[in-house]
Coordinates of C-alpha atoms in Angstrom, one line a residue:
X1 CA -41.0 4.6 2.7
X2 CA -37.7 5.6 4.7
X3 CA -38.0 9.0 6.7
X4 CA -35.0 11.1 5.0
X5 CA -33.0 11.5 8.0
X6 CA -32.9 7.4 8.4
X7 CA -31.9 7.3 4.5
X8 CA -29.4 10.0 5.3
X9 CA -27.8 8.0 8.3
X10 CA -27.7 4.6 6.3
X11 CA -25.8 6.1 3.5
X12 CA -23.3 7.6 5.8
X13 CA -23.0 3.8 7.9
X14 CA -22.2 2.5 4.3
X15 CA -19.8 4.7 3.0
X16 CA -16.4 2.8 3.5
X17 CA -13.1 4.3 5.2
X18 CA -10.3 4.9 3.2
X19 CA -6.5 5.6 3.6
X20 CA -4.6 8.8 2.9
X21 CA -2.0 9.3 0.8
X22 CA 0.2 10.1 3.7
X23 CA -1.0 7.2 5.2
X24 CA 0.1 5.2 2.0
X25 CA 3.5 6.9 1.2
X26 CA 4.3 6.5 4.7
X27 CA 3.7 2.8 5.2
X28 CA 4.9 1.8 2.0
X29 CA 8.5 3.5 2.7
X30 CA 8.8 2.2 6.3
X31 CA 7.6 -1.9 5.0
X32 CA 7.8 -1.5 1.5
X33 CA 5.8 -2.2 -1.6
X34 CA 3.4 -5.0 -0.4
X35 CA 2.4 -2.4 1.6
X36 CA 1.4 -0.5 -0.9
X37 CA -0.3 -2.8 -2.8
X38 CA -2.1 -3.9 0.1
X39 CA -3.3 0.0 1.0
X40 CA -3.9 1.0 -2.3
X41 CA -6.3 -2.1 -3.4
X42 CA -8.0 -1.6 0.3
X43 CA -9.1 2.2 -1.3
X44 CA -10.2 0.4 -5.1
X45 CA -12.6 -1.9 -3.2
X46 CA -14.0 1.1 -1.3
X47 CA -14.5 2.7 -4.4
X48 CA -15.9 -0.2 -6.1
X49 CA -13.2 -0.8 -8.8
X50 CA -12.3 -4.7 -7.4
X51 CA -10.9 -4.9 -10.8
X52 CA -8.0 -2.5 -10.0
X53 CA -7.8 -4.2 -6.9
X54 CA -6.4 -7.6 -8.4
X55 CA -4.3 -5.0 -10.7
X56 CA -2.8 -3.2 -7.9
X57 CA -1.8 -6.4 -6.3
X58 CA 0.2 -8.2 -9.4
X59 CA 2.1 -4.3 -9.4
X60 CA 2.6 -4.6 -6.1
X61 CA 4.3 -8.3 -6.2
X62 CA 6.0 -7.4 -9.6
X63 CA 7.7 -4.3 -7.9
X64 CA 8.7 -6.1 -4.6
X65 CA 10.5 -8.8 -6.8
X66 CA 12.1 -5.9 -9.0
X67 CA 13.3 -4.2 -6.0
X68 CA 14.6 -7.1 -4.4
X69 CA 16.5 -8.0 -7.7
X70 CA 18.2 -4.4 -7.9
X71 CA 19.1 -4.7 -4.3
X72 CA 21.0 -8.2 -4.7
X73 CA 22.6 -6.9 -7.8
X74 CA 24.0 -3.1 -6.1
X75 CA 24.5 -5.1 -2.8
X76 CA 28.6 -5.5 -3.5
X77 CA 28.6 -1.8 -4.3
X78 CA 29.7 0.1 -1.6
X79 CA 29.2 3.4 -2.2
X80 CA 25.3 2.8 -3.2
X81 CA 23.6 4.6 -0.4
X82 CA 20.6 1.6 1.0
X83 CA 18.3 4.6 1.4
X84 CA 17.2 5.1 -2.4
X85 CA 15.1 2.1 -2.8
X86 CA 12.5 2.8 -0.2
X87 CA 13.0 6.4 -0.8
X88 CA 12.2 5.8 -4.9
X89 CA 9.5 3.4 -4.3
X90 CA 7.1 5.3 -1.9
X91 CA 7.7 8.3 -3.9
X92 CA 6.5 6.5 -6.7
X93 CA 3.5 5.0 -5.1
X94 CA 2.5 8.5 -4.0
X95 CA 2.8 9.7 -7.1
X96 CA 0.9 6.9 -9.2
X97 CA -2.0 7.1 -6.3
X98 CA -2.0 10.6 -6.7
X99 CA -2.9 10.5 -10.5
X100 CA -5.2 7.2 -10.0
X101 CA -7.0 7.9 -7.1
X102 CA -7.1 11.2 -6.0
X103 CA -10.1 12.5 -7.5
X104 CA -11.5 10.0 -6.1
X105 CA -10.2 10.8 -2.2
X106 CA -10.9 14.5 -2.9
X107 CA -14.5 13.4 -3.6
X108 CA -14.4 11.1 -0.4
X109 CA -13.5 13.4 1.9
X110 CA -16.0 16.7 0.3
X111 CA -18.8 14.0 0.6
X112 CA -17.5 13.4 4.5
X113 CA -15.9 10.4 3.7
X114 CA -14.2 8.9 6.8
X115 CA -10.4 7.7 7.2
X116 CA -8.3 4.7 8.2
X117 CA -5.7 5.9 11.0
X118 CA -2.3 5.9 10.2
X119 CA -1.9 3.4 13.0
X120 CA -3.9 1.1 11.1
X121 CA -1.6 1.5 7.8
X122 CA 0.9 0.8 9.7
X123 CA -0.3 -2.6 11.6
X124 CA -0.9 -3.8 8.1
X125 CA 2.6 -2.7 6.2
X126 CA 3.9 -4.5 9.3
X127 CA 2.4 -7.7 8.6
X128 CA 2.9 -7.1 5.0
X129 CA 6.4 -6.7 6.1
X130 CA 6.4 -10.0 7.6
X131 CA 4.7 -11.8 4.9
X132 CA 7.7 -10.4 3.0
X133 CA 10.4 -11.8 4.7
X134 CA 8.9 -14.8 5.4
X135 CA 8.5 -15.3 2.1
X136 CA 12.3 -14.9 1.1
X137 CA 13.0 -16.6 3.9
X138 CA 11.3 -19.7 1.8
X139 CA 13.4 -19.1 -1.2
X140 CA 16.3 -19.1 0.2
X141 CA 15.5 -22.7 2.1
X142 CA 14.8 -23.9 -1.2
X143 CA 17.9 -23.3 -2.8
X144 CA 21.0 -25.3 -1.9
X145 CA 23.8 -23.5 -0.2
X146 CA 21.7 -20.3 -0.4
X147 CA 21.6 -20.1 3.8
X148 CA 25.2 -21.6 4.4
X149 CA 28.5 -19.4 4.4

């Protein structure tokens, strides 16, 4: 049998690190929402819900195309000020992870639950980021006459 101080200390080495809703709305308005979908599914696995996970992911991908659809369609529009679609997006992830999975990081952190650093939301919106453009950057070799002026 396990002394309970050495059963105390292994369940504290298991419990996973999580990101903060700062952490989330942050990252997901500076790289956008593949950020988001990458941050948010990171906290589902940690609270065992892989099933969300997968969820979180096809919202994520669904969004980015959305947003990238509404942006090519207001881009003639001058007076459309550029700073609404981040702005409306990371609100909205905050929000949704808010009413999703904040029980859940209230119940983390009473329990001593440990964090990600914002640091570390940020290296992975900026790959996220990256993955992102590359990605467009793919389409638009694909179509003809879509990279020539």
């Amino acid at each position: 049998m396990i002394p309970y101080s050495q059963a105390v200390e292994q369940l504290e080495e298991e419990k996973p690190k999580i990101y903060t809703l700062n952490s989330i709305r942050v990252a997901t308005f500076i790289f956008g929402p593949l950020a988001a979908g990458y941050l948010v599914s990171q906290n589902y696995k940690a609270f065992n819900e892989k099933d969300k996970s997968t969820t979180t992911w096809i919202i994520a991908v669904v969004a980015l195309i959305a947003i990238i659809g509404l942006a090519v369609i207001t881009s003639n529009t001058e007076r459309f000020p550029r700073f609404i679609f981040p702005l409306a997006y990371a609100w909205g992830t905050f929000l949704l992870v808010q009413k999703f999975q904040g029980e859940q990081m209230k119940e983390h952190f009473a329990t001593g639950g440990e964090i990600f650093t914002i640091w570390r939301a940020l290296l992975a919106g900026l790959i996220c980021l990256i993955v992102t453009l590359a990605a467009i950057f793919l389409i638009l070799l694909m179509i003809p006459g879509a990279l020539e002026e």
